[in-house]
Structure formats: structure tokens, C-alpha cells
Tab-separated table of C-alpha atoms and ligand atoms in Angstrom:
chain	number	residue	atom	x	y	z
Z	401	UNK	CA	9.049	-17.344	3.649
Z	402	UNK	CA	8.157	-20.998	3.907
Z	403	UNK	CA	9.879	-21.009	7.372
Z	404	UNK	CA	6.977	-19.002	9.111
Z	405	UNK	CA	3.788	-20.831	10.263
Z	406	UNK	CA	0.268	-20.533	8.016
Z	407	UNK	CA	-1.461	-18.799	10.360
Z	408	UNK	CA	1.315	-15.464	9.493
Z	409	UNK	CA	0.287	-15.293	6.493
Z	410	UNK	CA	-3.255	-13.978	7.447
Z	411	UNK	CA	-1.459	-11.318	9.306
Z	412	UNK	CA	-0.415	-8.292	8.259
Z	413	UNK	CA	1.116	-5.454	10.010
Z	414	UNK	CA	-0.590	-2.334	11.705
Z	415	UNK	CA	-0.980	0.115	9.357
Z	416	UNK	CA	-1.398	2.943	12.169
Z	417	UNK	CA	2.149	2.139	12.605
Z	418	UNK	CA	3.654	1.657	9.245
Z	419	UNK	CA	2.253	5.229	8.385
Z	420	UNK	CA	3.552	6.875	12.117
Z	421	UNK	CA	7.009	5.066	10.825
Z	422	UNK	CA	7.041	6.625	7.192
Z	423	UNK	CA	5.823	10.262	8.196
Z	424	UNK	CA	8.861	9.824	10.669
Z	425	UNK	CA	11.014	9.037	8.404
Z	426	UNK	CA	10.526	11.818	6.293
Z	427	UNK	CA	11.299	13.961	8.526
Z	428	UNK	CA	14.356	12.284	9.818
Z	429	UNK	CA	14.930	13.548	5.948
Z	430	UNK	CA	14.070	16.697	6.514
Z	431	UNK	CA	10.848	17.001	5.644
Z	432	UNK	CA	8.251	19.319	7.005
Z	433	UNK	CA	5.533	16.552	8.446
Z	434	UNK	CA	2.923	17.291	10.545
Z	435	UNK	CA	1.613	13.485	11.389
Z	436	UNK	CA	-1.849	13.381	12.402
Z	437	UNK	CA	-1.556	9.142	12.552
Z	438	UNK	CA	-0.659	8.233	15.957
Z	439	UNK	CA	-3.561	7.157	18.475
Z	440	UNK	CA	-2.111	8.510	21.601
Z	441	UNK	CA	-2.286	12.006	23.492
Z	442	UNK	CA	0.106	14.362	22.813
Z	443	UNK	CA	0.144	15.604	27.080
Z	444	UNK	CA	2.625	14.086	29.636
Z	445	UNK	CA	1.786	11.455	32.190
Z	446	UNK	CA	0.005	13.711	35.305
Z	447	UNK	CA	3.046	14.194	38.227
Z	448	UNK	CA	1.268	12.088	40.927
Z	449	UNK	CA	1.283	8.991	38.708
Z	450	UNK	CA	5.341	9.124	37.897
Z	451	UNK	CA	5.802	10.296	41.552
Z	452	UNK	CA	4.029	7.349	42.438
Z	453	UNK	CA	6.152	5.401	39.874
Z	454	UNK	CA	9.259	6.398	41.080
Z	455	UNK	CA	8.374	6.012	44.767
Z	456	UNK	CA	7.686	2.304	43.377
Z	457	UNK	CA	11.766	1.915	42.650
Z	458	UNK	CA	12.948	3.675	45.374
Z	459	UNK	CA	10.879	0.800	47.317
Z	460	UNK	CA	12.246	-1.804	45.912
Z	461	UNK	CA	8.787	-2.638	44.505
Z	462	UNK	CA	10.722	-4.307	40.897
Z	463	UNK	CA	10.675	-8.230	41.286
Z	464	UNK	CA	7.864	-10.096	39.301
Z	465	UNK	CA	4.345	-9.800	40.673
Z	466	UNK	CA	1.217	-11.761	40.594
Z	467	UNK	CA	0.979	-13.138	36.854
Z	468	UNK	CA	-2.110	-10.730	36.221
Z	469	UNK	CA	-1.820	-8.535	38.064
Z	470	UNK	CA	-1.020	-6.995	41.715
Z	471	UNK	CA	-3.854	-7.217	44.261
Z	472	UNK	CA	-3.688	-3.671	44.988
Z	473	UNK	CA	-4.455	-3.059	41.453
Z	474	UNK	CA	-7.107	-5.074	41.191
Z	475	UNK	CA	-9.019	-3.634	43.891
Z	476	UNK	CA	-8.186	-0.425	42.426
Z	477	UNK	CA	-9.793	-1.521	39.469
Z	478	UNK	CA	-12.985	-3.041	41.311
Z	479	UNK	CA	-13.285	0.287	43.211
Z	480	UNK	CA	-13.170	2.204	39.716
Z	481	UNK	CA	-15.938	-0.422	38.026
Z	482	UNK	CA	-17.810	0.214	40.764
Z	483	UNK	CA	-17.706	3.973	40.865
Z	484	UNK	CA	-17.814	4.628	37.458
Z	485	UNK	CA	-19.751	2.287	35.843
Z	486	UNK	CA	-21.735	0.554	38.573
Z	487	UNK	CA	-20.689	-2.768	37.281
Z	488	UNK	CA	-19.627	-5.083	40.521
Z	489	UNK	CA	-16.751	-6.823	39.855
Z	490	UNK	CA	-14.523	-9.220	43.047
Z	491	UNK	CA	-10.281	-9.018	42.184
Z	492	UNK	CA	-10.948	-12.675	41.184
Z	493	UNK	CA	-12.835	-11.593	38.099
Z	494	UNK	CA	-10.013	-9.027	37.256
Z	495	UNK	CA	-7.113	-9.485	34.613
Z	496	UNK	CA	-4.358	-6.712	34.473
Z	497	UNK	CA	-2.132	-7.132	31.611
Z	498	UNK	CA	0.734	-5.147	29.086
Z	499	UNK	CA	-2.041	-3.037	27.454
Z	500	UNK	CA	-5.789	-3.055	26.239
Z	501	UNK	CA	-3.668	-4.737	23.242
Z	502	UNK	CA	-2.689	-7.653	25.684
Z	503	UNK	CA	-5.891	-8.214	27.063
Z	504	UNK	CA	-8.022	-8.470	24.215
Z	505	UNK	CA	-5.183	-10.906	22.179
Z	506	UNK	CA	-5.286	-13.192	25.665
Z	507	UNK	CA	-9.403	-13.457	25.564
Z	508	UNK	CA	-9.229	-14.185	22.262
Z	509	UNK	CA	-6.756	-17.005	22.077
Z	510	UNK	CA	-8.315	-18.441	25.211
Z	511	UNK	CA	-11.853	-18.882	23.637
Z	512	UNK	CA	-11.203	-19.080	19.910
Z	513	UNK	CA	-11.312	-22.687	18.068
Z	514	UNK	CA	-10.300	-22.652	14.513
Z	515	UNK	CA	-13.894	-21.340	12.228
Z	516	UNK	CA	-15.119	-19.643	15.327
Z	517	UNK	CA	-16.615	-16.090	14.320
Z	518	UNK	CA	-15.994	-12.561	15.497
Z	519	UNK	CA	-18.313	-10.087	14.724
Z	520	UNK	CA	-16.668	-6.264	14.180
Z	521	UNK	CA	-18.339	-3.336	13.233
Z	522	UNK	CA	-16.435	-1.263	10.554
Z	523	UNK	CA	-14.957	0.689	11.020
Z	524	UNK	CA	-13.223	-0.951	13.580
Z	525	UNK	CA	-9.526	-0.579	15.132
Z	526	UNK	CA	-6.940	-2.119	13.212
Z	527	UNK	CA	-6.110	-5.097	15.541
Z	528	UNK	CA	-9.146	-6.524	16.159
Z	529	UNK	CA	-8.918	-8.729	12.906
Z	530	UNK	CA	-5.417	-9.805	12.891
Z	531	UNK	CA	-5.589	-10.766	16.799
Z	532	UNK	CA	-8.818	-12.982	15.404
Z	533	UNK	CA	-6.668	-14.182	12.715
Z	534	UNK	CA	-3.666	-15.087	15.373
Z	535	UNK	CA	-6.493	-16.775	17.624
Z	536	UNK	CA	-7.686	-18.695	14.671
Z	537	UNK	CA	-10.864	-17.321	14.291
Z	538	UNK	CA	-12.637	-15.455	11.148
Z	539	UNK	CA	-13.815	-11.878	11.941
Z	540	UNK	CA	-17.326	-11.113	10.373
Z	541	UNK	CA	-17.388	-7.548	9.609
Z	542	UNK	CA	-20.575	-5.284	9.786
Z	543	UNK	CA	-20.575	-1.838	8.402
Z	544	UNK	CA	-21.614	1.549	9.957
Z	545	UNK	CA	-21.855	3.531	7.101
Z	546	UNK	CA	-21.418	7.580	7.663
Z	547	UNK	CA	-24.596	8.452	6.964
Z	548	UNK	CA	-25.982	5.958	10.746
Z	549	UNK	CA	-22.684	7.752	12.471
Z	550	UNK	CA	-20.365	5.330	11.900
Z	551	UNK	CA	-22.942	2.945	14.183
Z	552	UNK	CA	-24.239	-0.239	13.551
Z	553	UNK	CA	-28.190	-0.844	13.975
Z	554	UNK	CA	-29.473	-4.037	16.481
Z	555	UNK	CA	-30.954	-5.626	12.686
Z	556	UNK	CA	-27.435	-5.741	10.997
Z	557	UNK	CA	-26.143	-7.399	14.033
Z	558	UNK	CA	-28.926	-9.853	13.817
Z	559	UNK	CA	-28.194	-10.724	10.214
Z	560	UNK	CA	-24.765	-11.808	11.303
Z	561	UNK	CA	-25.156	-13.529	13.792
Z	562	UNK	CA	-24.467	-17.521	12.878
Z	563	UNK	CA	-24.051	-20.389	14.966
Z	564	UNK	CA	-20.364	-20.164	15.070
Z	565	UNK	CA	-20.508	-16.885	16.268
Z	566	UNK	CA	-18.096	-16.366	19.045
Z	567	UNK	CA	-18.031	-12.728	20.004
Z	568	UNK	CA	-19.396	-9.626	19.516
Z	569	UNK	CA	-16.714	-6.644	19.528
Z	570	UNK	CA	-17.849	-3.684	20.515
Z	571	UNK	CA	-15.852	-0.559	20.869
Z	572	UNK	CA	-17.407	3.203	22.024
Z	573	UNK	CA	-16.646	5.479	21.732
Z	574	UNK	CA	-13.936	4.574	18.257
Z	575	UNK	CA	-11.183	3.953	17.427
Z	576	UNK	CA	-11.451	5.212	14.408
Z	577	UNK	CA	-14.457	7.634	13.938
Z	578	UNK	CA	-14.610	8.827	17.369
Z	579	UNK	CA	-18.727	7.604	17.203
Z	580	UNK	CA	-19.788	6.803	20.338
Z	581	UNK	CA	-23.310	4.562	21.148
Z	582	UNK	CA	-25.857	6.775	23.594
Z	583	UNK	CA	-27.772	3.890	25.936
Z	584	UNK	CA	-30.885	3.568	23.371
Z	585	UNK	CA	-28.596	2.543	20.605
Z	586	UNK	CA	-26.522	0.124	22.508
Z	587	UNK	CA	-29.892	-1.242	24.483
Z	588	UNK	CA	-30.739	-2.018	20.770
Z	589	UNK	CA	-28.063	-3.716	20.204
Z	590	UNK	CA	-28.158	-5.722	23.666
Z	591	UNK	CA	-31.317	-6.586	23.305
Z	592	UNK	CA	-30.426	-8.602	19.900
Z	593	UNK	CA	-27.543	-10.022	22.306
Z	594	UNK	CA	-30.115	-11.019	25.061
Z	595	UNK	CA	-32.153	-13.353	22.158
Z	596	UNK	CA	-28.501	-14.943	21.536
Z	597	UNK	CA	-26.949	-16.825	24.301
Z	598	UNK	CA	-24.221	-18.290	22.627
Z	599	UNK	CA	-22.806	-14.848	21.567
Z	600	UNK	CA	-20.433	-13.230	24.466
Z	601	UNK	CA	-19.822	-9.329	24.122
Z	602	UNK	CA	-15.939	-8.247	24.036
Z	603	UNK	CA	-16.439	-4.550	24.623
Z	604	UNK	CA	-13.140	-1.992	24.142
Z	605	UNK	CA	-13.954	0.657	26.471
Z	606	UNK	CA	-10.691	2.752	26.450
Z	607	UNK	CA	-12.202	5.705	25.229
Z	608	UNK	CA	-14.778	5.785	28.184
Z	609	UNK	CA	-13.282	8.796	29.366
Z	610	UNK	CA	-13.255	11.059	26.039
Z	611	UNK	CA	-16.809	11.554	25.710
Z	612	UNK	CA	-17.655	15.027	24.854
Z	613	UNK	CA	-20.586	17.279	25.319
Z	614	UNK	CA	-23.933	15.781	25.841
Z	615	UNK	CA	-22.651	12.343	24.955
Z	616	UNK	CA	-23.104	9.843	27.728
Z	617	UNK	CA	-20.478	7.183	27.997
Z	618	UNK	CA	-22.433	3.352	28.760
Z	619	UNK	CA	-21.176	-0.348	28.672
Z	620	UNK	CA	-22.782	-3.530	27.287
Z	621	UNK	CA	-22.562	-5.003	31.161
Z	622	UNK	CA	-24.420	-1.643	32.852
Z	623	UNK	CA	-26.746	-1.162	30.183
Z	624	UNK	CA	-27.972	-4.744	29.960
Z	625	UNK	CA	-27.469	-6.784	33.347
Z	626	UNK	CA	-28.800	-9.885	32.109
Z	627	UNK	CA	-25.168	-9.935	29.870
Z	628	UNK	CA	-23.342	-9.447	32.705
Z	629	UNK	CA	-22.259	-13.136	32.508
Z	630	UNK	CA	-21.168	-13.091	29.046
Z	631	UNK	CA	-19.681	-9.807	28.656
Z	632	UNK	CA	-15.847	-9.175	28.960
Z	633	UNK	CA	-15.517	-5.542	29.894
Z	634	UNK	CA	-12.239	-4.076	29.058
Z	635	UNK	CA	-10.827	-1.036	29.901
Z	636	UNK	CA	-6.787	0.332	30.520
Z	637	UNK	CA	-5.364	3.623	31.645
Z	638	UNK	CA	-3.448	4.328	28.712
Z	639	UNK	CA	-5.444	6.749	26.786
Z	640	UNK	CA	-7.544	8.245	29.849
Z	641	UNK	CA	-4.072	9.084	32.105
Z	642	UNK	CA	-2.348	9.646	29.168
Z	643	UNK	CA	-0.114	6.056	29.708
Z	644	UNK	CA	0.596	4.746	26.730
Z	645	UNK	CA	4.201	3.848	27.114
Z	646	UNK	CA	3.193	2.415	30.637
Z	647	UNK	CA	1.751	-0.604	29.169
Z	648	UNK	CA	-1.011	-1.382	31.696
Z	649	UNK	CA	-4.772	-2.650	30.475
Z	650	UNK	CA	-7.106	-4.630	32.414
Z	651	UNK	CA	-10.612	-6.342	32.031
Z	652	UNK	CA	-13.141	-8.010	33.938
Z	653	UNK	CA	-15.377	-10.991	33.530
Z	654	UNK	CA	-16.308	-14.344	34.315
Z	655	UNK	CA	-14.184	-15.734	36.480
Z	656	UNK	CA	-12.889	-19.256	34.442
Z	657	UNK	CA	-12.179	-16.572	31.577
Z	658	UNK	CA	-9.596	-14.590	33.636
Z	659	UNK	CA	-8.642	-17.904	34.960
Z	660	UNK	CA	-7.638	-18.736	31.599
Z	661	UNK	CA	-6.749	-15.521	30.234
Z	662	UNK	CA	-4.160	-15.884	33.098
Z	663	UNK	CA	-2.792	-18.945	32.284
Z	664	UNK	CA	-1.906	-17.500	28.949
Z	665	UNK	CA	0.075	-14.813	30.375
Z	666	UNK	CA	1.434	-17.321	32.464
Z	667	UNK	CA	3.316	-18.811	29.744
Z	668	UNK	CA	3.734	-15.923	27.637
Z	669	UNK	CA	4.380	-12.682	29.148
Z	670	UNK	CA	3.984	-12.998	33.301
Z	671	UNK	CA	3.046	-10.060	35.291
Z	672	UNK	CA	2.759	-6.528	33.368
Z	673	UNK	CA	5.857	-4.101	34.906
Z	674	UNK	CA	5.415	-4.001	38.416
Z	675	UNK	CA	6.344	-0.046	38.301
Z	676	UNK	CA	4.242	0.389	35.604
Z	677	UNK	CA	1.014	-1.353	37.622
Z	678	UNK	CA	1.899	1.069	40.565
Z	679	UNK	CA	1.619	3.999	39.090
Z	680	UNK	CA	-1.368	2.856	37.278
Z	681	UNK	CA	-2.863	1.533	41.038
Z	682	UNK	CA	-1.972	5.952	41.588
Z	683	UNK	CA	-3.806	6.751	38.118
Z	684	UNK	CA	-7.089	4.967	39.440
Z	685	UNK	CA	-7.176	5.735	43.339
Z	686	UNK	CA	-5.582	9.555	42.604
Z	687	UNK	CA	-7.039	12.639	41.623
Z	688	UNK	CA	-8.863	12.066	38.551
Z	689	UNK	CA	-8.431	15.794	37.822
Z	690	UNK	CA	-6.491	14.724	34.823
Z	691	UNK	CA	-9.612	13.382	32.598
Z	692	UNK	CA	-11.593	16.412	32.814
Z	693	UNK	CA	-8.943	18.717	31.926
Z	694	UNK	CA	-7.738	16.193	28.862
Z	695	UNK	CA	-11.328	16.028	28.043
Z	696	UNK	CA	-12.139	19.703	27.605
Z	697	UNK	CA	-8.967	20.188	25.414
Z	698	UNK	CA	-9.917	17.378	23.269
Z	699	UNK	CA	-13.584	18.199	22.526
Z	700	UNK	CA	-11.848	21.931	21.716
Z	701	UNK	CA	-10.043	20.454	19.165
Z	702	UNK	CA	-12.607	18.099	17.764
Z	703	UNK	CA	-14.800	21.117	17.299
Z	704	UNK	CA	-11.960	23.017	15.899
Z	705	UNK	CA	-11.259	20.334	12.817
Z	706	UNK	CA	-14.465	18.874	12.120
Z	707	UNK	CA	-14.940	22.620	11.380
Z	708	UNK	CA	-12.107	23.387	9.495
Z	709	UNK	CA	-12.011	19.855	7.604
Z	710	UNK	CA	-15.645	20.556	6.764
Z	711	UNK	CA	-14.262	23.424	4.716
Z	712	UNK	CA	-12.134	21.673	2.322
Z	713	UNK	CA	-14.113	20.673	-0.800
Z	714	UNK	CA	-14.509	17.021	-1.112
Z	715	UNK	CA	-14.650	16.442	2.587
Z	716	UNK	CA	-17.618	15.500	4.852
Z	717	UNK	CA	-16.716	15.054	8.403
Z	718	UNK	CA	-19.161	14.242	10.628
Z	719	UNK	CA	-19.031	15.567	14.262
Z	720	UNK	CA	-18.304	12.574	16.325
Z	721	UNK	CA	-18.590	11.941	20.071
Z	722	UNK	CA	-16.075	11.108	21.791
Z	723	UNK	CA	-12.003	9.415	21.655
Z	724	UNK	CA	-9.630	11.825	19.521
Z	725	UNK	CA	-10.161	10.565	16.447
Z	726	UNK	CA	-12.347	12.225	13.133
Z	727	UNK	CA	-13.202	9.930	10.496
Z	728	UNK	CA	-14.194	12.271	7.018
Z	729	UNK	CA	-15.127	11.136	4.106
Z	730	UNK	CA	-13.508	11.785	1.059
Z	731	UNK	CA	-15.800	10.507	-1.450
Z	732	UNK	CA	-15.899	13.912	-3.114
Z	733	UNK	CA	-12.344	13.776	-3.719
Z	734	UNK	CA	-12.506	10.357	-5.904
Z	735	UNK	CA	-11.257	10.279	-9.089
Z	736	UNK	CA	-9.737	13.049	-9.145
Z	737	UNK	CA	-6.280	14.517	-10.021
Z	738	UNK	CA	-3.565	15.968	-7.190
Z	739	UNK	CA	-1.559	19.005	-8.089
Z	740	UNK	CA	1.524	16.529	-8.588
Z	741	UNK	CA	-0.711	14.659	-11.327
Z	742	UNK	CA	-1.364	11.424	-8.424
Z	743	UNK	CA	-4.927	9.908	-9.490
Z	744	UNK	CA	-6.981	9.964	-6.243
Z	745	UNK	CA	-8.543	6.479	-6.849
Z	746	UNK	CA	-8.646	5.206	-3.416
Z	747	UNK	CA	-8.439	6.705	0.078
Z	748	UNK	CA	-5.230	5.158	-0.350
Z	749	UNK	CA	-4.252	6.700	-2.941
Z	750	UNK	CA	-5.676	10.157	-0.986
Z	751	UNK	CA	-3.593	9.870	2.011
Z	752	UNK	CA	-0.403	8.701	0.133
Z	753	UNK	CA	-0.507	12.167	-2.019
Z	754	UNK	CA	-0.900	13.965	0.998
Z	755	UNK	CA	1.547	12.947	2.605
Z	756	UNK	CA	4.243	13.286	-0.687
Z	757	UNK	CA	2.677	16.896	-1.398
Z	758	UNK	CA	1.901	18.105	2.043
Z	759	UNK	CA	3.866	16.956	4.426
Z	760	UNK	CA	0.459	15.932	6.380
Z	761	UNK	CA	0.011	12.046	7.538
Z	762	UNK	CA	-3.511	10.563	8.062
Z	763	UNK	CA	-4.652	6.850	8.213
Z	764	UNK	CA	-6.461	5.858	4.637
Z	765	UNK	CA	-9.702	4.443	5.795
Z	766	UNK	CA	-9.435	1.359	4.021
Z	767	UNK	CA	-7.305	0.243	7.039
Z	768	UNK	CA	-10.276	0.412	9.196
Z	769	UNK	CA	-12.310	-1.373	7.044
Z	770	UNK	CA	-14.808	1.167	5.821
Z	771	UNK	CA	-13.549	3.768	2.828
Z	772	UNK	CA	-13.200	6.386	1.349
Z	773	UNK	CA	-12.520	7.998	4.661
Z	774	UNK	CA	-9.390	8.761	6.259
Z	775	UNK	CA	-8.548	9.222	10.055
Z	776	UNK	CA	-6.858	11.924	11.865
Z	777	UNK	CA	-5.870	11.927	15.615
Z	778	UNK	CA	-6.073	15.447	16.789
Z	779	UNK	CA	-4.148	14.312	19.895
Z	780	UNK	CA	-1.855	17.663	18.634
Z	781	UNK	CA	-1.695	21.339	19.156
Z	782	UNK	CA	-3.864	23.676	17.919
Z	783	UNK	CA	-1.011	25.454	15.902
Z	784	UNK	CA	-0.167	22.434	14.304
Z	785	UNK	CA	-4.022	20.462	13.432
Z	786	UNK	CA	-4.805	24.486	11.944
Z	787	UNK	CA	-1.386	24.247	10.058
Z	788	UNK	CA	-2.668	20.234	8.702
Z	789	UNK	CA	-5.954	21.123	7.867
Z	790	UNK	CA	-5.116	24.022	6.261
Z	791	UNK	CA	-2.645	22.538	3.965
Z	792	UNK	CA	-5.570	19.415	3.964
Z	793	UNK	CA	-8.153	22.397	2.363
Z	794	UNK	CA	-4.897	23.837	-0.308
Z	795	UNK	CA	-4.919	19.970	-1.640
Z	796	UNK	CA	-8.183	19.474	-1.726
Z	797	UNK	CA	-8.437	22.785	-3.862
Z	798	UNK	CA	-6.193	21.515	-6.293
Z	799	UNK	CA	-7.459	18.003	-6.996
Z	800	UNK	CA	-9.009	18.755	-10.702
X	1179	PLP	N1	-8.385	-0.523	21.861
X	1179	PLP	C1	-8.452	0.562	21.085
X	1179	PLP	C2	-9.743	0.899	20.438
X	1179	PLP	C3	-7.321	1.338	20.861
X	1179	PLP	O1	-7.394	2.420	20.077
X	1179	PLP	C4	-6.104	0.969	21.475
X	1179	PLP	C5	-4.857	1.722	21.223
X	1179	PLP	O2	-4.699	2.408	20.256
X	1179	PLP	C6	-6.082	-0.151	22.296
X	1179	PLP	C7	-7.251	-0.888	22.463
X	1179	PLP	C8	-4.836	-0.630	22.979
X	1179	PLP	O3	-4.422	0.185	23.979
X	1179	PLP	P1	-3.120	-0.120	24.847
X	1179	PLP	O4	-2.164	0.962	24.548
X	1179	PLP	O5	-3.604	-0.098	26.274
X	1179	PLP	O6	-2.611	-1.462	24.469
């Protein structure tokens, strides 16, 4: 439509969501879908945090706040840098806004000039490029192939580095392949940073708190001090308290980048809800009870499919470390035939037949920018990700 700007056309819609929208509405036609697509967990927001929420409106506590963010909050959120990452932070270098999604579109159209370059491993969460796009920028992709855990080494990030290289997006543990980077492979990748002063370091921590087993969550800013000046650490409480509809993220950094980050909200959005930034001031100073128990149902799971999915001929999925994501590859399943005679060219092509003949809905990798993979949130019972996989293994059996 010649009525929409240039820059739209680089855009294209979240695929996450377009497949969440079909598997629903198939079953709105009555079909038996399990969807395995949507990147949120499946428990309820802990009682404390709505108590605290509702305590918020029976205050009166509903009239705009501070444009990023209420005071409160941001101490909140210097007391949990502090305690959980050792990262020292003052409220000045704090910026709450609606979502991780918020934040990282606001840093991004504060910094970016038109040929600027982000660099984003792949696979990579399916925003990162279109927010560059929106910002003006070009996103420079570098891939973490299966066989390095879905991680990038501290010589590919080298090689991309250019002059016009902006940022450096890092995200662990994934969104999409759940791979998370122990402190010698980030330190390698830091240490490429430290040679390049012109590079900052975005880094998407909101799976911090789904790290499973001996996996050690780390950030850019703890790991390597000397980037503490350059690094944008961001962070939100949707996936660790379970928040998603709350709509609260948050990040700190140099101060004249929340400065500016806040003038964008300014004239955009204003303050995130208030309610919504009281509960989450609960969800940081509360009882953090909450993450452990999520945590040890999630890493159940995750052992649960990897081994089941590992099963089904065609399939390699490697055990990942953390978030609730698995990321298998289906390169055994290429070129193929489905039961209902669909050629299985693509991981496209994979995911689409699966969801026509089973009734299951994953993510085709190529939306993440690395293929053929596909991604499944097992942010679901047990019942049900046993039920999807098994149906998963009955495909994969008939693909001749
Ligand atoms: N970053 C990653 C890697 C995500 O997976 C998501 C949500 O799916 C976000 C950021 C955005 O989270 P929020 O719901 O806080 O906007």
C-alpha cells in the first residue's frame, strides 16, 4: 500500500504470533491442537504479586507515574542488580518500560542512524531484526550452528565486526534454543568486545532465571567490568514471575542512554501501568520462592522432551540450558514425504504439515534465522508435551 512509509516494508510480522493465531484458530474450528508456539509460562502470576496489585487500586495508586518508571521500582531494580548479579547500578541509570519488547525497541531507536549495524547471533528471537529495521539500522547476522550449541565463538564475532557496527545483541540463555553461554564462553566473547570500543553490548537477559542444572547464569557487564560502560543490561519480570500480560521490562546503563531512552517514551508511550509496576516493585522485593519452583518444573520438562523428541526419527535435539524453549533439528526429515503426500522441503514446510496432520503447532526455524530446526515452548503440561511429541514421533514415522 503506497500509503505506508518505506521503512514498513522491511517489516514483517512476528511469526511466533501468526502461528499462536492459526493453531487458535483451528481450534476455535474444532480442531484438536495442542500449540507448543507461545513463549510464555503456562503457571499463574504468584498471589503476593496480584495481592500487591490489587492493594495498588484500592490505593488509589492509578494516575500516570514517572515517564520510566516509579522510584520505588527502580530501587527495586538496583537492589535486585545488585543482589543477583553484582552489577551496581544508581535509579538514574534505570529505565522501566511496557516489556523487555519496549525497552530494547527504545535503545534501539535512540542510538541507531540509518546504515548503522547490529550484530545477532542466529538463532536469535524474532524481534530483534525488525526492531533494527524500525530503528533504521541493518542487523548482521552470525550463526551458531547445532553442532557449537546453538553458540557463537569470540572469532565469528570478530569477523563481523565493521566500523559501522553499532551493537552487539546478546541473548542467554535463548530465545529460541534455550542455549545458554557458561562465563568462559561469554569471557571469549567479551574479550573480542574489550579490543572494540566502538561496539556497545545490548544483552536480553530475561531468561536469567531459567537456567537449569549445572548451568550458571552470567552477564556481559559482571563477567567483563571493563564493558560496564558500554553495555545495556536488560532484564523484565515477565518470564521469571510469570508476568507476561503485566507488561513491565526494565534495563540499566549509561546514564545519557536512559536519558534518552526516556525521552522516547516520553513522546510515545509515558509511564508503563502504574498497577502493573507495583506489583512488579512486589515481584522483585517479595519472596522469590516463585523462580525456584518454576525452575525445577521447567528443567523436568526439558528433560522430558529433549528425550522423547530424540526418539522420533529425523530429529536431533540437543539438550539445552536454560529458558523453555528446545530447538531440534530436522534435517533428517528433509525431502521427504508426509502421510498426507506434503513434500517436507523446508522446516516450513515441516511445521505447516504438522500442524494440518497433527494438530501439533511449533515455530519453523527459519523464523529464527537458522533452519531446518523448529522450536517448541514446553511452557505446557506434561500430559499434553507427551501427547505432542508423541504424535511429533507418529509423523515423523510416516514421512517416506
Ligand atoms: N526478549 C526475549 C528473548 C523474549 O523471548 C521476549 C518475549 O518473548 C522478550 C524479550 C520480551 O518480553 P516482554 O514480554 O517483557 O516484552
Amino acid at each position: 500500500m503506497a500509503f505506508l512509509s518505506d521503512t514498513l516494508s522491511r517489516v514483517k510480522p512476528s511469526p511466533t504470533i501468526a502461528v499462536s493465531n492459526l493453531a487458535r484458530e483451528l481450534a476455535a474450528q474444532g480442531r484438536d491442537v495442542i500449540a507448543l508456539s507461545a513463549g510464555e509460562p503456562d503457571f499463574d502470576t504468584p498471589e503476593n504479586i496480584k495481592a500487591a496489585a490489587k492493594a495498588a487500586i484500592d490505593a488509589g495508586k492509578t494516575k500516570y507515574t514517572a515517564v520510566d518508571g516509579l522510584p520505588e521500582l527502580k530501587k527495586a531494580i538496583c537492589a535486585k542488580f545488585e543482589r543477583e548479579n553484582g552489577l551496581h547500578y544508581k535509579p538514574s541509570q534505570v529505565s522501566v518500560g511496557t516489556g523487555g519488547k519496549q525497552i530494547l525497541y527504545n535503545a534501539l531507536v535512540a542510538t541507531l542512524n540509518p546504515g548503522d549495524e547490529v550484530i545477532i547471533p542466529a538463532p536469535y528471537w524474532v524481534s530483534y531484526p525488525d526492531m533494527v529495521y524500525l530503528a533504521g539500522g541493518e542487523p548482521v547476522y552470525v550463526e551458531g550452528p547445532m553442532q557449537t550449541g546453538y553458540k557463537i565463538t569470540g572469532e565469528q564475532l570478530e569477523a563481523a565486526i565493521t566500523p559501522k557496527t553499532k551493537w552487539f545483541i546478546f541473548n542467554s540463555p535463548s530465545n529460541p534454543s534455550g542455549a545458554g553461554y557458561s562465563r568462559e564462553e561469554l569471557k571469549e566473547l567479551t574479550d573480542v568486545l574489550k579490543r572494540h570500543p566502538h561496539v556497545w553490548i545490548m544483552t536480553d537477559d530475561m531468561y536469567e532465571h531459567l537456567s537449569f542444572g549445572d548451568f550458571k547464569f552470567c552477564t556481559p557487564a559482571e563477567v567483563e567490568p571493563e564493558l560496564y560502560d558500554r553495555t545495556l543490561t536488560c532484564n523484565g519480570v515477565s518470564k521469571a514471575y510469570a508476568m507476561t500480560g503485566w507488561r513491565i521490562g526494565y534495563c540499566a546503563g549509561p546514564e545519557a542512554l536512559i536519558k534518552a531512552m526516556g525521552m522516547i517514551q516520553s513522546q510515545s508511550t509515558s509511564n508503563p501501568c502504574s498497577i502493573s509496576q507495583w506489583a512488579a516493585v512486589e515481584a522483585l522485593n517479595g519472596p522469590q520462592d516463585y523462580i525456584t519452583e518454576s525452575r525445577d518444573v521447567f528443567q523436568r520438562r526439558r528433560d522430558l522432551v529433549v528425550g522423547l523428541l530424540n526418539e522420533c526419527e529425523g530429529i536431533k535435539c540437543p539438550m539445552p540450558e536454560g529458558a523453555f524453549y528446545v530447538y531440534p533439528s530436522v534435517a533428517g526429515c528433509i525431502g521427504k514425504t508426509s502421510a498426507a503426500g506434503t513434500k517436507i522441503d523446508s522446516d516450513e514446510a515441516f511445521a505447516t504439515a504438522l500442524l494440518n496432520e497433527t494438530g501439533v503447532a511449533v515455530v519453523f526455524g527459519a523464523a529464527f534465522g537458522l533452519s531446518p530446526n523448529f522450536r517448541i515452548s514446553y511452557a505446557t503440561s506434561d500430559a499434553l508435551l507427551t501427547e505432542a511429541c508423541g504424535r511429533i514421533k507418529t509423523f515423523c514415522a510416516g514421512l517416506v
